[in-house]
Short mmCIF file of C-alpha atoms and ligand atoms in Angstrom, two decimals:
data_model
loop_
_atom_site.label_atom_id
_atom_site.label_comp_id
_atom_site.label_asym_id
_atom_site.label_seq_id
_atom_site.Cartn_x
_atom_site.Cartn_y
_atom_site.Cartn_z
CA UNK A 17 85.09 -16.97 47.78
CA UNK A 18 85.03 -20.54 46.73
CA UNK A 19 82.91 -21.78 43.92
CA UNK A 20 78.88 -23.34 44.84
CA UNK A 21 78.98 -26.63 43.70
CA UNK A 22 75.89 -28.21 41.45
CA UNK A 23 74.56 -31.26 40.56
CA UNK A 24 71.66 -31.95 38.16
CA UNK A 25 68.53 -34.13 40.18
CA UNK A 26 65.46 -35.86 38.56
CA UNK A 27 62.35 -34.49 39.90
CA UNK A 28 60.91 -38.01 40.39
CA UNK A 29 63.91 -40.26 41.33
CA UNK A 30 66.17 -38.28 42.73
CA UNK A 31 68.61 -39.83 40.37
CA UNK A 32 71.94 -37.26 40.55
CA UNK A 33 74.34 -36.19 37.51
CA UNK A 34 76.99 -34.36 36.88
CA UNK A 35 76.05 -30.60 36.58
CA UNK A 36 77.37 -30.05 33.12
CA UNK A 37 76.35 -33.76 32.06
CA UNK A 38 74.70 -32.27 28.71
CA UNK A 39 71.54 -33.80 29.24
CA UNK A 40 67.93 -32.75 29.88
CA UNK A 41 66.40 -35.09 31.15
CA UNK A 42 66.93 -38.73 33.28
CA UNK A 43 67.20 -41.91 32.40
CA UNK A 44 63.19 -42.54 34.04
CA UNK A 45 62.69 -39.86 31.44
CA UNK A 46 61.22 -36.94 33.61
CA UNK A 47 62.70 -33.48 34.47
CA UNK A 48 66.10 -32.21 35.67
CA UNK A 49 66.02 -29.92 38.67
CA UNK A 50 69.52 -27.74 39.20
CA UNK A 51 70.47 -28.34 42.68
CA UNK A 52 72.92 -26.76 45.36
CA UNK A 53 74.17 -27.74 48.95
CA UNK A 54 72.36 -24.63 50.38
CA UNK A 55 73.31 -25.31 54.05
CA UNK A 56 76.93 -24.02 52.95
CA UNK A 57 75.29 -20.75 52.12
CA UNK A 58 74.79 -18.16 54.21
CA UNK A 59 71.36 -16.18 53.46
CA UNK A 60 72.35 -13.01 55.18
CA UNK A 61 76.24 -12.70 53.98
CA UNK A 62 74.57 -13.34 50.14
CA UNK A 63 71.99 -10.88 50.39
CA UNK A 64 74.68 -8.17 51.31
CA UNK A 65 76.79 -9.43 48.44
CA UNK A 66 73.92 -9.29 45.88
CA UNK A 67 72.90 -5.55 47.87
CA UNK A 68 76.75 -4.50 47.25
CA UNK A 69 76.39 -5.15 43.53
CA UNK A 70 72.98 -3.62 42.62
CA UNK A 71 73.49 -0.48 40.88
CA UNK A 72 76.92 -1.92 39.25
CA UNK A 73 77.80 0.26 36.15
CA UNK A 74 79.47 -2.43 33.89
CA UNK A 75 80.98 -6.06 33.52
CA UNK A 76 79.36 -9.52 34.07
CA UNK A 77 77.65 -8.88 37.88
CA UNK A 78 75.53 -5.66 36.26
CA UNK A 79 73.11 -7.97 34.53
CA UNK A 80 69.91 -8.60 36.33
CA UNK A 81 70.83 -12.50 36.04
CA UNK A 82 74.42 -12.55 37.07
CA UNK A 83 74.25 -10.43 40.26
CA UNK A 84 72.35 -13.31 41.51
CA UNK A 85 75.17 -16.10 40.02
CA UNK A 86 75.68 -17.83 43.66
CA UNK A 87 71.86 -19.07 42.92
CA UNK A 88 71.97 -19.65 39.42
CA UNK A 89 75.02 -21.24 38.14
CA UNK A 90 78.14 -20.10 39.41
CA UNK A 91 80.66 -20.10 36.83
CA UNK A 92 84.01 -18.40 36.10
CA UNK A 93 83.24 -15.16 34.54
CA UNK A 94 84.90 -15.05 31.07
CA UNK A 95 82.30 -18.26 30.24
CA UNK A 96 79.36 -15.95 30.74
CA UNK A 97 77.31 -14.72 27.70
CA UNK A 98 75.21 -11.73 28.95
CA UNK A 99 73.33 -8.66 27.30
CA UNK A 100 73.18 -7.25 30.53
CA UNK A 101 69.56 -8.43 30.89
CA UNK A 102 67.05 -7.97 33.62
CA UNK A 103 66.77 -4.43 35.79
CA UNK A 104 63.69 -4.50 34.11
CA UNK A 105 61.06 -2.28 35.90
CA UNK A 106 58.58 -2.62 38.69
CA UNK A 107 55.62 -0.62 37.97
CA UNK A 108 52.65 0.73 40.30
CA UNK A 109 50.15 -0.78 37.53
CA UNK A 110 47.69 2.31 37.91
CA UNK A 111 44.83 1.98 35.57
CA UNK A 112 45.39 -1.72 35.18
CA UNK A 113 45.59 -2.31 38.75
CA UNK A 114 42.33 -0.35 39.40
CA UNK A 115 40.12 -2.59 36.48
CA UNK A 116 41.47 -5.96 38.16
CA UNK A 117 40.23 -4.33 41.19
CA UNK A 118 43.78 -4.78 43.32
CA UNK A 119 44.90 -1.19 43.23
CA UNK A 120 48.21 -2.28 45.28
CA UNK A 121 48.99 -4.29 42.04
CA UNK A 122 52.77 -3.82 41.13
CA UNK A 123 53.24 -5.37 37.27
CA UNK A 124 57.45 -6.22 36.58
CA UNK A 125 57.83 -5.35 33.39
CA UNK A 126 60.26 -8.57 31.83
CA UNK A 127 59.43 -6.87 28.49
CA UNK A 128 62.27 -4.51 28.77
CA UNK A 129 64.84 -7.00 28.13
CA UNK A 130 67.35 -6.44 25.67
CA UNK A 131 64.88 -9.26 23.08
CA UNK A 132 62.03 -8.11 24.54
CA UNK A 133 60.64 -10.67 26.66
CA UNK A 134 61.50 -12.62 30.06
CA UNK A 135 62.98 -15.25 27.72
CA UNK A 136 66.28 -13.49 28.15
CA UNK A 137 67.02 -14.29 31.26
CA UNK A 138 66.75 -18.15 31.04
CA UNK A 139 68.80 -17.87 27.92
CA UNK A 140 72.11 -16.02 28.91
CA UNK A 141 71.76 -18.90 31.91
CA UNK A 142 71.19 -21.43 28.77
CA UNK A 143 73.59 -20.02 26.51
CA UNK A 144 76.55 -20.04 28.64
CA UNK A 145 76.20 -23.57 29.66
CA UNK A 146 76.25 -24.43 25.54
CA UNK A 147 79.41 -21.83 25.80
CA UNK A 148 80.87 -24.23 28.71
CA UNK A 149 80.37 -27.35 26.71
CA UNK A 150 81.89 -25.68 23.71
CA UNK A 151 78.40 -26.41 21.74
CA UNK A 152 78.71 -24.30 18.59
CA UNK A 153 74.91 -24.96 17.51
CA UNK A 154 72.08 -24.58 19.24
CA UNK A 155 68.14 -24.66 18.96
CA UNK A 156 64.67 -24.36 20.33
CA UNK A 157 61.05 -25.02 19.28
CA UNK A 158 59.02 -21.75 20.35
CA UNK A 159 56.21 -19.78 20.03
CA UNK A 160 58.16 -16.56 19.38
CA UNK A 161 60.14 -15.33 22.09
CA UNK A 162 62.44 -17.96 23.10
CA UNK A 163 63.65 -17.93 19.63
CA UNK A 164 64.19 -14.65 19.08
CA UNK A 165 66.18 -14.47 22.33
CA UNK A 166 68.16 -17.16 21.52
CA UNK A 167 69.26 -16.12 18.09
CA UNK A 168 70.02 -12.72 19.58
CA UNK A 169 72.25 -14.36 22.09
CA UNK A 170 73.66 -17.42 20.00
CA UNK A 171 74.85 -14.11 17.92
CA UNK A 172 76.58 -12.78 20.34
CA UNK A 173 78.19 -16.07 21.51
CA UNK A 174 79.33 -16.96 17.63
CA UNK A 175 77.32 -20.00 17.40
CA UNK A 176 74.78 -20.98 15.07
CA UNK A 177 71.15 -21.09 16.21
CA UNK A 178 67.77 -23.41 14.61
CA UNK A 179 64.38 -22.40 15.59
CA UNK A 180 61.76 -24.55 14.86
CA UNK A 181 58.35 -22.24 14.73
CA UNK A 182 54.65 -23.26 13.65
CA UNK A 183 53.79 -21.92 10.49
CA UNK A 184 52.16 -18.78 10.37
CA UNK A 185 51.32 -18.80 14.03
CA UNK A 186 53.66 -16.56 15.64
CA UNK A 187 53.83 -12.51 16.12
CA UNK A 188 55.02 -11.19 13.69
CA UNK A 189 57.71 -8.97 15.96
CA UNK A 190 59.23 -12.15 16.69
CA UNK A 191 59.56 -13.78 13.43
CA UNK A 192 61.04 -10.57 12.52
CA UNK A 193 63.64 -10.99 14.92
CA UNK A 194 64.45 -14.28 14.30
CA UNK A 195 65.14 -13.61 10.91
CA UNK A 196 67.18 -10.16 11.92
CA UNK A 197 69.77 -11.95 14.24
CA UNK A 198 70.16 -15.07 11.90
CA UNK A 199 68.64 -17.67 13.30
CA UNK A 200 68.56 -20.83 10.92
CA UNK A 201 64.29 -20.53 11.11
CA UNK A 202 62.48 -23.58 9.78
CA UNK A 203 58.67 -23.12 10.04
CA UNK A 204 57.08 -26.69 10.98
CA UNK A 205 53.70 -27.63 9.31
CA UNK A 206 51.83 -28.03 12.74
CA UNK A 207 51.57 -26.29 15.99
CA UNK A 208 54.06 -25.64 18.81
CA UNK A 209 53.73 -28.94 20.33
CA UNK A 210 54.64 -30.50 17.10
CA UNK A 211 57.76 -27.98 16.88
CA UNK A 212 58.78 -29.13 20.51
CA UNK A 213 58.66 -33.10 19.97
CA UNK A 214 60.54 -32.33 16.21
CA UNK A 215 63.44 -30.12 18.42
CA UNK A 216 64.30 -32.80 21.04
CA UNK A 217 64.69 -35.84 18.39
CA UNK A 218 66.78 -33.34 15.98
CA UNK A 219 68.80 -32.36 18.95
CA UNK A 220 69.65 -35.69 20.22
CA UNK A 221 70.31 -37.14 16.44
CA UNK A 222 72.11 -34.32 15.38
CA UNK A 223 74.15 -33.07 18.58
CA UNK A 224 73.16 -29.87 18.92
CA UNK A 225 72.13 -28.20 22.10
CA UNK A 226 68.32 -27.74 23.13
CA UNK A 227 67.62 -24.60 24.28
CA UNK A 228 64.30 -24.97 25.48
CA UNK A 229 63.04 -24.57 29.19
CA UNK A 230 63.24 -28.24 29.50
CA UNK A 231 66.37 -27.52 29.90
CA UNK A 232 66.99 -26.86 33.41
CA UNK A 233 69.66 -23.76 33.13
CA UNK A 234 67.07 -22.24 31.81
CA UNK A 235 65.00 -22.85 34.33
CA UNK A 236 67.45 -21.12 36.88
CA UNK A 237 68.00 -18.20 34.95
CA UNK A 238 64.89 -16.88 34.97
CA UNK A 239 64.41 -17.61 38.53
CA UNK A 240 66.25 -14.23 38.66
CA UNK A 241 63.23 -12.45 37.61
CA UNK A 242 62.13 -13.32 41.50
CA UNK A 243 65.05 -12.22 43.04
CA UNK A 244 65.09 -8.88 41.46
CA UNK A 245 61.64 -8.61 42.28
CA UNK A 246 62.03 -8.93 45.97
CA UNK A 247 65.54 -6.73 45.76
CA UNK A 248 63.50 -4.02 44.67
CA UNK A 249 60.69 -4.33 47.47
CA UNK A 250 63.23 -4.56 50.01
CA UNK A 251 63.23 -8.05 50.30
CA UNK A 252 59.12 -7.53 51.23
CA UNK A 253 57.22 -10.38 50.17
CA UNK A 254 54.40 -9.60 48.09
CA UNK A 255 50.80 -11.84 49.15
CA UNK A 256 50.70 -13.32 45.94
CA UNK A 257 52.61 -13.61 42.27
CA UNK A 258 50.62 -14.06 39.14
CA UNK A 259 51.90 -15.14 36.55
CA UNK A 260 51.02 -16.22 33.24
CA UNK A 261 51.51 -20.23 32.00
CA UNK A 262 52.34 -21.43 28.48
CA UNK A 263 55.13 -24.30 28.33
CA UNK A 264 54.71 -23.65 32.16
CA UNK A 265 58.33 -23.02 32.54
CA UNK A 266 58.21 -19.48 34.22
CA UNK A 267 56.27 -20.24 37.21
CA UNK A 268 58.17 -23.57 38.39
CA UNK A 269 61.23 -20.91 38.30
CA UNK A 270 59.82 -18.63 40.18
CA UNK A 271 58.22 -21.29 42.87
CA UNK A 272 61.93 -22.58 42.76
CA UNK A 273 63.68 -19.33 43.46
CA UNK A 274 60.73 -18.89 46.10
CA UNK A 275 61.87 -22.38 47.96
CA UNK A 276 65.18 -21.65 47.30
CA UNK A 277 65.09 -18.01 49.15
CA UNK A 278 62.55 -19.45 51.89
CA UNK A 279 65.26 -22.42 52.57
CA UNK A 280 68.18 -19.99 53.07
CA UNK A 281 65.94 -17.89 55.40
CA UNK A 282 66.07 -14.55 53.24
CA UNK A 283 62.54 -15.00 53.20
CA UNK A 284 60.32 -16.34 55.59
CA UNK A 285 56.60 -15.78 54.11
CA UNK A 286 55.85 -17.86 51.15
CA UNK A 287 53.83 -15.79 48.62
CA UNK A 288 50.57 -17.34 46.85
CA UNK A 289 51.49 -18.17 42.97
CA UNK A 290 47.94 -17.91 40.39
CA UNK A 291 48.78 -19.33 37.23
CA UNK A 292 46.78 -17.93 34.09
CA UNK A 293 46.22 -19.93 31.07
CA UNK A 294 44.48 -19.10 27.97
CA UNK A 295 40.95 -20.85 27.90
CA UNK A 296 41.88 -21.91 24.39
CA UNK A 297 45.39 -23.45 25.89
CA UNK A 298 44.37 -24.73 29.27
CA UNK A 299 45.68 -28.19 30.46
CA UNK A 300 47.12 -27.03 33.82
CA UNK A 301 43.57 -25.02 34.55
CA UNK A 302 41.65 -28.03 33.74
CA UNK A 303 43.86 -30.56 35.42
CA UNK A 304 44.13 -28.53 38.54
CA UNK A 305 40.28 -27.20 38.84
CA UNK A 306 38.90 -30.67 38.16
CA UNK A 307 41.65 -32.19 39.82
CA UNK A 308 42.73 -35.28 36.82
CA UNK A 309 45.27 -36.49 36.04
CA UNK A 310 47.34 -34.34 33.37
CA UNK A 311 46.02 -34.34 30.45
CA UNK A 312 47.69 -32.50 26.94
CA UNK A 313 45.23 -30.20 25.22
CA UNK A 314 44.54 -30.96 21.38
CA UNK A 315 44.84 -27.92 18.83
CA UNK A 316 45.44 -25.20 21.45
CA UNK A 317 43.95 -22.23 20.15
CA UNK A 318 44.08 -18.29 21.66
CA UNK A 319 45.46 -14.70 20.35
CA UNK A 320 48.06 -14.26 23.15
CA UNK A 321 50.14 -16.71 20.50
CA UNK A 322 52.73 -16.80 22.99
CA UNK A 323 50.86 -19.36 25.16
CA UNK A 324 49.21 -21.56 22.53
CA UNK A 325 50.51 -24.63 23.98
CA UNK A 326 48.10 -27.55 24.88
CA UNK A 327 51.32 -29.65 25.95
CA UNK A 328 53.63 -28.32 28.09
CA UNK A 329 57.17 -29.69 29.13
CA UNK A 330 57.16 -28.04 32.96
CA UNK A 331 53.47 -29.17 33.98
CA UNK A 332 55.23 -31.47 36.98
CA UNK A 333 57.58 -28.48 38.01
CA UNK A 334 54.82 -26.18 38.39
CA UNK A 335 52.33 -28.02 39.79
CA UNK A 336 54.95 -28.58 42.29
CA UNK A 337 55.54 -24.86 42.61
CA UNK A 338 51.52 -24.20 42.83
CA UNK A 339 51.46 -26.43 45.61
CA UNK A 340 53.61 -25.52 47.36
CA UNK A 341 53.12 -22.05 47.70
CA UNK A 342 49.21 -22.60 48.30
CA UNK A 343 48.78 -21.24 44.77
CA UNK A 344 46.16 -21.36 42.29
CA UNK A 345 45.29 -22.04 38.99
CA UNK A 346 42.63 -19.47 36.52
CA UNK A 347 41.64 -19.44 32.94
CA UNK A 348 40.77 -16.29 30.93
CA UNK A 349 39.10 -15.68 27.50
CA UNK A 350 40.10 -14.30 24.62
CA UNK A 351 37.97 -11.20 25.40
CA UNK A 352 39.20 -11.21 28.76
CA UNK A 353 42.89 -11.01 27.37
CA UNK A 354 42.47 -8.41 25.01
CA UNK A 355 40.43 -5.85 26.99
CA UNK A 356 43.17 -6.16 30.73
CA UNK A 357 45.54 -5.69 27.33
CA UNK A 358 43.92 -2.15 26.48
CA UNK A 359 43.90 -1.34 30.16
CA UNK A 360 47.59 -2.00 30.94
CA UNK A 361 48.50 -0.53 27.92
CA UNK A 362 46.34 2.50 28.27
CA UNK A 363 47.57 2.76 31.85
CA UNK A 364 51.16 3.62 29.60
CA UNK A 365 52.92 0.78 30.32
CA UNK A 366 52.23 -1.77 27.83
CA UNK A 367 52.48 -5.64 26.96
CA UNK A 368 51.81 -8.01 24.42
CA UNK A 369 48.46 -10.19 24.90
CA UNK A 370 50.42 -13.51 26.92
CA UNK A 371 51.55 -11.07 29.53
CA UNK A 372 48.16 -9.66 29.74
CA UNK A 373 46.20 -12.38 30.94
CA UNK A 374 47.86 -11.63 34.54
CA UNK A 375 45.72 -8.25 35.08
CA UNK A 376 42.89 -10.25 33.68
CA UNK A 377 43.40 -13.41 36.00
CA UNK A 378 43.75 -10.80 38.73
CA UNK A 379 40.23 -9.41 38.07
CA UNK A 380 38.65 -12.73 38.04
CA UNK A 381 40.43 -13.86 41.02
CA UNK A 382 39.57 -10.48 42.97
CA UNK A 383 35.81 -11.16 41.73
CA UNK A 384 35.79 -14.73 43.07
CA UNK A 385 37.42 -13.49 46.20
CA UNK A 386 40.15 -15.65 46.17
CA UNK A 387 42.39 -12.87 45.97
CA UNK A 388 41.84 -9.64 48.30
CA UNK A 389 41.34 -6.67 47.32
CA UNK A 390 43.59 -5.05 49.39
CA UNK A 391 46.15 -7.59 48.86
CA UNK A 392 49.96 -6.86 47.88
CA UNK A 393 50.58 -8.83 44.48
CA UNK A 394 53.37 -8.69 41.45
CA UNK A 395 52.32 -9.50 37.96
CA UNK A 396 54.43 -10.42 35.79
CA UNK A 397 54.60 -8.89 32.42
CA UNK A 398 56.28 -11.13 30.20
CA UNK A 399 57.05 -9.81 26.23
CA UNK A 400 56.59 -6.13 25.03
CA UNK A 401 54.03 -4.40 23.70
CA UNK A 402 55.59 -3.87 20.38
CA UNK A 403 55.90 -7.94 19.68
CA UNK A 404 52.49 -7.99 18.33
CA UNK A 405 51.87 -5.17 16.76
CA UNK A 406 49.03 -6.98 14.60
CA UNK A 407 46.82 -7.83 17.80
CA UNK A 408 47.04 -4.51 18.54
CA UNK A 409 45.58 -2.95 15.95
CA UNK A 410 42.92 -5.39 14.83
CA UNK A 411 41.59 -5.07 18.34
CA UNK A 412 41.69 -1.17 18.22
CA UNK A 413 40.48 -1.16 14.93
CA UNK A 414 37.62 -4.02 15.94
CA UNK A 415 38.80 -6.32 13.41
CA UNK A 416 38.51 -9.22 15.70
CA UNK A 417 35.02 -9.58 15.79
CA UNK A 418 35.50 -13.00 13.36
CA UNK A 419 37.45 -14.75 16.28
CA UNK A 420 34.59 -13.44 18.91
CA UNK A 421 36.45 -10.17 20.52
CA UNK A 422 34.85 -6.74 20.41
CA UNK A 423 37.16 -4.08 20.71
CA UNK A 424 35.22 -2.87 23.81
CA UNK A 425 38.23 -0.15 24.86
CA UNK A 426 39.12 0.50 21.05
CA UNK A 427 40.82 3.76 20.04
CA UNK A 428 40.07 4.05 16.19
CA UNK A 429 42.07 6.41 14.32
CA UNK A 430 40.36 8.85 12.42
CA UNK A 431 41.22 10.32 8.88
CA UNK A 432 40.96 14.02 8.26
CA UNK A 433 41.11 16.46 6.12
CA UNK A 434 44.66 18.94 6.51
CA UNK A 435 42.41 21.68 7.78
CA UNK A 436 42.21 23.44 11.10
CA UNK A 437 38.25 23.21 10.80
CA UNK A 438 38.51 19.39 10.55
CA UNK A 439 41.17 19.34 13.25
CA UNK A 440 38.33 21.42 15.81
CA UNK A 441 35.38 18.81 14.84
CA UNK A 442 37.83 15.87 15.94
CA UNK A 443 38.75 17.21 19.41
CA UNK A 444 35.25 18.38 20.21
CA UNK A 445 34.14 15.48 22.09
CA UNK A 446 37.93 14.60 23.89
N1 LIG B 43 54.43 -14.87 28.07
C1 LIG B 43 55.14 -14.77 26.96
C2 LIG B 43 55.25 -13.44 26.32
C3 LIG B 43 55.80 -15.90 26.42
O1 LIG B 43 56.51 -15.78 25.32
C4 LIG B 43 55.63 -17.14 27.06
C5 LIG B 43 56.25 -18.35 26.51
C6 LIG B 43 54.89 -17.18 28.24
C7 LIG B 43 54.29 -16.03 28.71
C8 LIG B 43 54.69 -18.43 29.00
O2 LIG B 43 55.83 -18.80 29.72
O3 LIG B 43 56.13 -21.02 28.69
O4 LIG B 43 57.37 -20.38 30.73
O5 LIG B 43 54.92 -20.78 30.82
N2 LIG B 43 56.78 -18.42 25.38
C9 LIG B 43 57.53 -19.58 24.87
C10 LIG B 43 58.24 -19.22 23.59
C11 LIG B 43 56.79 -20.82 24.85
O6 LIG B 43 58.51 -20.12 22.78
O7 LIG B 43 58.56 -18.07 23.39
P1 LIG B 43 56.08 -20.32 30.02
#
């Protein structure tokens, strides 16, 4: 079948360029949107093709990203540089589902990625473009994720990767793997927004490829996390997504995989998208609820590290999205966080404290009745459980009491004695 062509669009002049014109933004200096001649596609005939290759053992079209390559960039093969990421689970979210008060809540866990996170899926989009413009060096400012998914994959690819990460601020699973796959990691005296400003100067002095989800391949890569969603319910749209917002890239892919799929007709009901920011990290909340202008946030501050961003690139894009889908915008506390955290993990299926404030902007937005109750929604779960091992504990341990969180669900372990005796005393009361 012949190729889908692609041209890169600004999102406020329309101004068109060359798809692989290595750039990230326009000359009016505001976002790149990937775009495609969808009236030469027909919805039905690519649904069948992307039905005929779910389930696909090996090679290229088995990754969760790829089998969807007619939407996201569709390249010749042998340039792709997959870990076979996505097919990431949709879970009933049991427990978690019942304490947001939305029992019919499904939660897609993106934390099964081969890195760990959603960030995957963005990247092998990202990382094959750099592979296409025969880039050999690539980097990314990031709270965590992103650049432990792009070292992982700049490894595979053979190129160098530079991470620019605030100092001391990020989970300590992530810095970890950074490190591990050999990312060049330079920790920035400042916060992530400081990282991100540093990373698009160095990049543009210094010729090396950004990485971030400025960049709009990443952008369509993780729109895939939507289309696998809806391949696994059938092609069923959900009543609402929720989703959580940090550099705000995540959501304006999923509202643009949403448009995309609505445009073609393989859809034809448009889901409601809720945003939820950290109350410490807020400026799309506060923009949207008081409706200002945008506004940056100063010295973002919140545990789910992964979202402590008071500046983020994709505000336009996903207000965009949010409108467009009749969607909404919530804020949750720190508390808030870490207790939907203990439920989704106690409900077995676990996530670190970014991906948690979905269950707990559920159960706000089920108590303000702006979600119903009976509702069908998907949360997404964004990193793993295992990322932030430290938030974990302190909270189970209630350790956190200094920063204002009570361990309310905490599970403290308890020393014994090696003595059956001891042993009978600690299950009495289980
Ligand atoms: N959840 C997790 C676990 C994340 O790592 C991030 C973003 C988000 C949610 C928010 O997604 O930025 O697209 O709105 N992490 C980035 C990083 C910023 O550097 O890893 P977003």
């Amino acid at each position: 079948m012949k190729k889908i062509k692609s041209y890169l669009e600004c999102i406020s002049c329309s101004k068109k360029y060359y798809i692989f014109d290595p750039r990230y933004t326009c000359t009016c200096g505001d976002l790149l949107d990937v775009k495609r001649d969808l009236s030469e596609i027909n919805g039905k005939k690519l649904v069948k093709k992307w039905e005929e290759r779910w389930g696909m053992k090996s090679g290229v079209l088995s990754s969760g990203v790829w089998r969807y390559k007619e939407l996201i960039i569709d390249v010749d093969k042998e340039k792709i540089i997959t870990k076979q990421e996505g097919n990431t689970r949709l879970y009933p979210s049991g427990l978690a589902g019942i304490y947001a008060g939305i029992p019919k809540l499904l939660l897609k866990h993106e934390g099964e990625n081969p890195s760990g996170s959603f960030k995957d899926r963005g990247m092998t989009a990202g990382v094959t473009v750099a592979n296409i413009l025969d880039s050999k060096m690539v980097a990314c400012a990031s709270t965590g994720n992103t650049s432990a998914s792009m070292a992982a994959y700049a490894s595979k690819a053979g190129f160098k990767s530079v991470i620019f990460i605030p100092s001391g601020k990020i989970a300590y699973g992530k810095l970890a793997q950074a490190l591990a796959y050999g990312g060049k990691t330079l920790q920035i005296e400042g916060n992530f927004d400081d990282a991100m400003e540093l990373v698009q100067k160095v990049c543009s002095e210094l010729d090396i490829y950004l990485l971030n989800s400025i960049n709009p391949f990443r952008i369509e890569g993780q729109k895939a996390i939507c289309f696998e969603v809806l391949q696994q319910l059938d092609w069923k749209v959900p009543d609402w997504f929720i989703i959580p917002g940090g550099n705000l890239g995540n959501n304006s892919a999923l509202s643009k995989a949403l448009m995309e799929l609505y445009e073609l007709g393989i859809i034809t009901k448009i889901p409601r998208i809720a945003v939820i920011q950290a109350a410490g990290a807020n400026p799309l909340y506060r923009m949207w609820k008081n409706k200002t202008a945008y506004k940056a946030v100063k010295n973002p501050d919140t545990i789910a590290t992964a979202i402590k961003i008071g500046n983020p690139v994709s505000w336009k894009k996903s207000l965009r999205g949010i409108e467009w889908s009749n969607g909404v915008v919530e804020e949750v506390t720190e508390q808030e966080i870490m207790d939907a955290k203990a439920m989704v993990d106690k409900a077995g299926i676990g996530a670190e404290p970014a991906s948690c404030c979905v269950v707990a902007g559920a159960k706000k937005l089920v108590e303000a009745g702006v979600i119903d109750k009976k509702a069908s929604a998907v949360g997404i779960l964004t990193g793993n459980i295992l990322k932030d091992p430290d938030a974990v504990i302190n909270y189970h341990m209630d350790r956190l009491k200094e920063v204002g969180i009570n361990g309310s669900y905490k599970n403290i372990p308890i020393q014994i004695p090696a003595d059956i005796q001891a042993v009978k005393t600690a299950l009495s009361n289980y």
